[in-house]
């Protein structure tokens, strides 16, 4: 908690990340102190891995407990699974391979953004 306080005193935001095998409950004591939670949807280390859909309950759990916290997902996210992420409550998306390997990266980015925005707008209505 001292590290979180020092980071904030320096005028920066704080984010915490968990790997797929880490329980979301391990984040629980810190979630009201941080600005963002990152749920890795692949094992960190290299790009192009398959999205692990079993991480979405972690996202939903955090969203249900902390409705205004930024929740990011990273790993294997692309047009085929972005809606799962958004519906679970992720509002920040990292998508590398799906964009880089596309013949039209601009269209992929626009599609990803639209999916998340559509879900956020449904939550507001």
Tab-separated table of C-alpha atoms in Angstrom:
chain	number	residue	atom	x	y	z
A	1	UNK	CA	0.000	0.000	0.000
A	2	UNK	CA	2.987	2.265	0.578
A	3	UNK	CA	3.977	1.856	-3.078
A	4	UNK	CA	0.486	2.792	-4.252
A	5	UNK	CA	0.489	5.885	-2.045
A	6	UNK	CA	3.938	6.966	-3.273
A	7	UNK	CA	2.950	6.544	-6.909
A	8	UNK	CA	-0.166	8.653	-6.391
A	9	UNK	CA	1.778	11.290	-4.434
A	10	UNK	CA	4.040	11.563	-7.490
A	11	UNK	CA	0.970	12.488	-9.544
A	12	UNK	CA	0.709	9.201	-11.415
A	13	UNK	CA	-2.053	6.653	-11.782
A	14	UNK	CA	-1.761	3.125	-10.448
A	15	UNK	CA	-2.684	-0.094	-12.200
A	16	UNK	CA	-2.436	-3.689	-11.060
A	17	UNK	CA	-2.272	-6.716	-13.345
A	18	UNK	CA	-2.979	-10.388	-12.824
A	19	UNK	CA	-1.907	-13.346	-14.915
A	20	UNK	CA	-4.474	-16.019	-15.803
A	21	UNK	CA	-3.449	-18.320	-12.951
A	22	UNK	CA	-3.693	-15.549	-10.337
A	23	UNK	CA	-6.952	-15.398	-8.414
A	24	UNK	CA	-8.893	-12.165	-8.750
A	25	UNK	CA	-9.360	-12.237	-4.988
A	26	UNK	CA	-5.665	-11.394	-4.644
A	27	UNK	CA	-6.459	-7.981	-6.153
A	28	UNK	CA	-9.413	-7.367	-3.836
A	29	UNK	CA	-7.543	-5.551	-1.026
A	30	UNK	CA	-6.104	-3.036	-3.513
A	31	UNK	CA	-8.933	-2.377	-5.958
A	32	UNK	CA	-10.353	0.598	-4.081
A	33	UNK	CA	-6.870	2.181	-4.085
A	34	UNK	CA	-5.899	1.814	-7.760
A	35	UNK	CA	-7.025	3.471	-10.980
A	36	UNK	CA	-6.997	0.404	-13.211
A	37	UNK	CA	-7.020	-3.381	-13.066
A	38	UNK	CA	-5.512	-5.380	-15.922
A	39	UNK	CA	-6.690	-8.926	-16.486
A	40	UNK	CA	-4.273	-10.814	-18.708
A	41	UNK	CA	-6.200	-13.056	-21.086
A	42	UNK	CA	-3.067	-14.970	-22.105
A	43	UNK	CA	0.060	-15.964	-20.241
A	44	UNK	CA	2.428	-12.998	-20.621
A	45	UNK	CA	5.537	-13.417	-22.693
A	46	UNK	CA	4.825	-13.414	-26.406
A	47	UNK	CA	2.203	-12.232	-28.880
A	48	UNK	CA	-0.233	-14.217	-30.938
A	49	UNK	CA	-1.553	-16.448	-28.160
A	50	UNK	CA	-5.131	-17.686	-28.025
A	51	UNK	CA	-7.561	-15.663	-25.909
A	52	UNK	CA	-8.496	-17.387	-22.621
A	53	UNK	CA	-12.232	-16.766	-22.263
A	54	UNK	CA	-12.198	-18.186	-18.734
A	55	UNK	CA	-10.775	-14.831	-17.592
A	56	UNK	CA	-14.065	-13.008	-18.239
A	57	UNK	CA	-15.558	-13.943	-14.843
A	58	UNK	CA	-12.629	-12.067	-13.270
A	59	UNK	CA	-13.536	-8.991	-15.300
A	60	UNK	CA	-17.215	-9.308	-14.372
A	61	UNK	CA	-16.400	-9.796	-10.687
A	62	UNK	CA	-14.315	-6.603	-10.619
A	63	UNK	CA	-16.896	-4.629	-12.628
A	64	UNK	CA	-19.683	-5.730	-10.263
A	65	UNK	CA	-17.656	-4.708	-7.204
A	66	UNK	CA	-16.090	-1.531	-8.655
A	67	UNK	CA	-18.379	-0.037	-11.311
A	68	UNK	CA	-16.188	3.025	-11.974
A	69	UNK	CA	-12.773	1.334	-12.085
A	70	UNK	CA	-10.984	1.100	-15.428
A	71	UNK	CA	-10.670	-2.568	-16.339
A	72	UNK	CA	-8.300	-3.567	-19.104
A	73	UNK	CA	-7.908	-6.898	-20.886
A	74	UNK	CA	-4.767	-7.853	-22.766
A	75	UNK	CA	-3.981	-10.939	-24.777
A	76	UNK	CA	-5.532	-12.537	-27.819
A	77	UNK	CA	-8.253	-9.902	-28.046
A	78	UNK	CA	-9.687	-9.260	-31.489
A	79	UNK	CA	-12.931	-8.862	-33.432
A	80	UNK	CA	-14.011	-12.432	-32.660
A	81	UNK	CA	-14.001	-12.032	-28.881
A	82	UNK	CA	-14.101	-8.305	-28.110
A	83	UNK	CA	-17.808	-8.433	-27.272
A	84	UNK	CA	-17.167	-10.999	-24.493
A	85	UNK	CA	-14.669	-8.582	-22.974
A	86	UNK	CA	-16.992	-5.589	-23.226
A	87	UNK	CA	-20.026	-7.494	-21.901
A	88	UNK	CA	-17.970	-8.689	-18.908
A	89	UNK	CA	-17.131	-5.061	-18.121
A	90	UNK	CA	-13.774	-4.299	-19.714
A	91	UNK	CA	-13.554	-0.702	-20.884
A	92	UNK	CA	-9.879	-0.724	-21.906
A	93	UNK	CA	-8.668	-3.152	-24.561
A	94	UNK	CA	-5.200	-4.135	-25.751
A	95	UNK	CA	-5.170	-5.813	-29.140
A	96	UNK	CA	-1.867	-6.385	-30.871
A	97	UNK	CA	-1.799	-9.330	-33.245
A	98	UNK	CA	-5.383	-8.878	-34.447
A	99	UNK	CA	-4.513	-5.364	-35.592
A	100	UNK	CA	-0.975	-5.898	-36.847
A	101	UNK	CA	-1.811	-9.041	-38.836
A	102	UNK	CA	-4.875	-7.461	-40.450
A	103	UNK	CA	-4.897	-6.216	-44.021
A	104	UNK	CA	-6.899	-3.227	-42.761
A	105	UNK	CA	-5.706	-2.270	-39.255
A	106	UNK	CA	-7.765	0.928	-39.241
A	107	UNK	CA	-10.972	-1.027	-39.814
A	108	UNK	CA	-10.088	-3.522	-37.066
A	109	UNK	CA	-9.429	-0.713	-34.587
A	110	UNK	CA	-12.711	0.966	-35.538
A	111	UNK	CA	-14.591	-2.322	-35.125
A	112	UNK	CA	-13.030	-2.990	-31.707
A	113	UNK	CA	-13.784	0.536	-30.533
A	114	UNK	CA	-17.381	0.329	-31.763
A	115	UNK	CA	-17.964	-2.964	-29.929
A	116	UNK	CA	-16.773	-1.530	-26.616
A	117	UNK	CA	-18.627	1.762	-27.095
A	118	UNK	CA	-21.863	-0.083	-27.958
A	119	UNK	CA	-21.641	-2.098	-24.764
A	120	UNK	CA	-20.812	0.964	-22.648
A	121	UNK	CA	-23.763	2.819	-24.169
A	122	UNK	CA	-26.099	-0.078	-23.349
A	123	UNK	CA	-25.000	0.054	-19.728
A	124	UNK	CA	-25.814	3.794	-19.569
A	125	UNK	CA	-29.311	3.407	-21.064
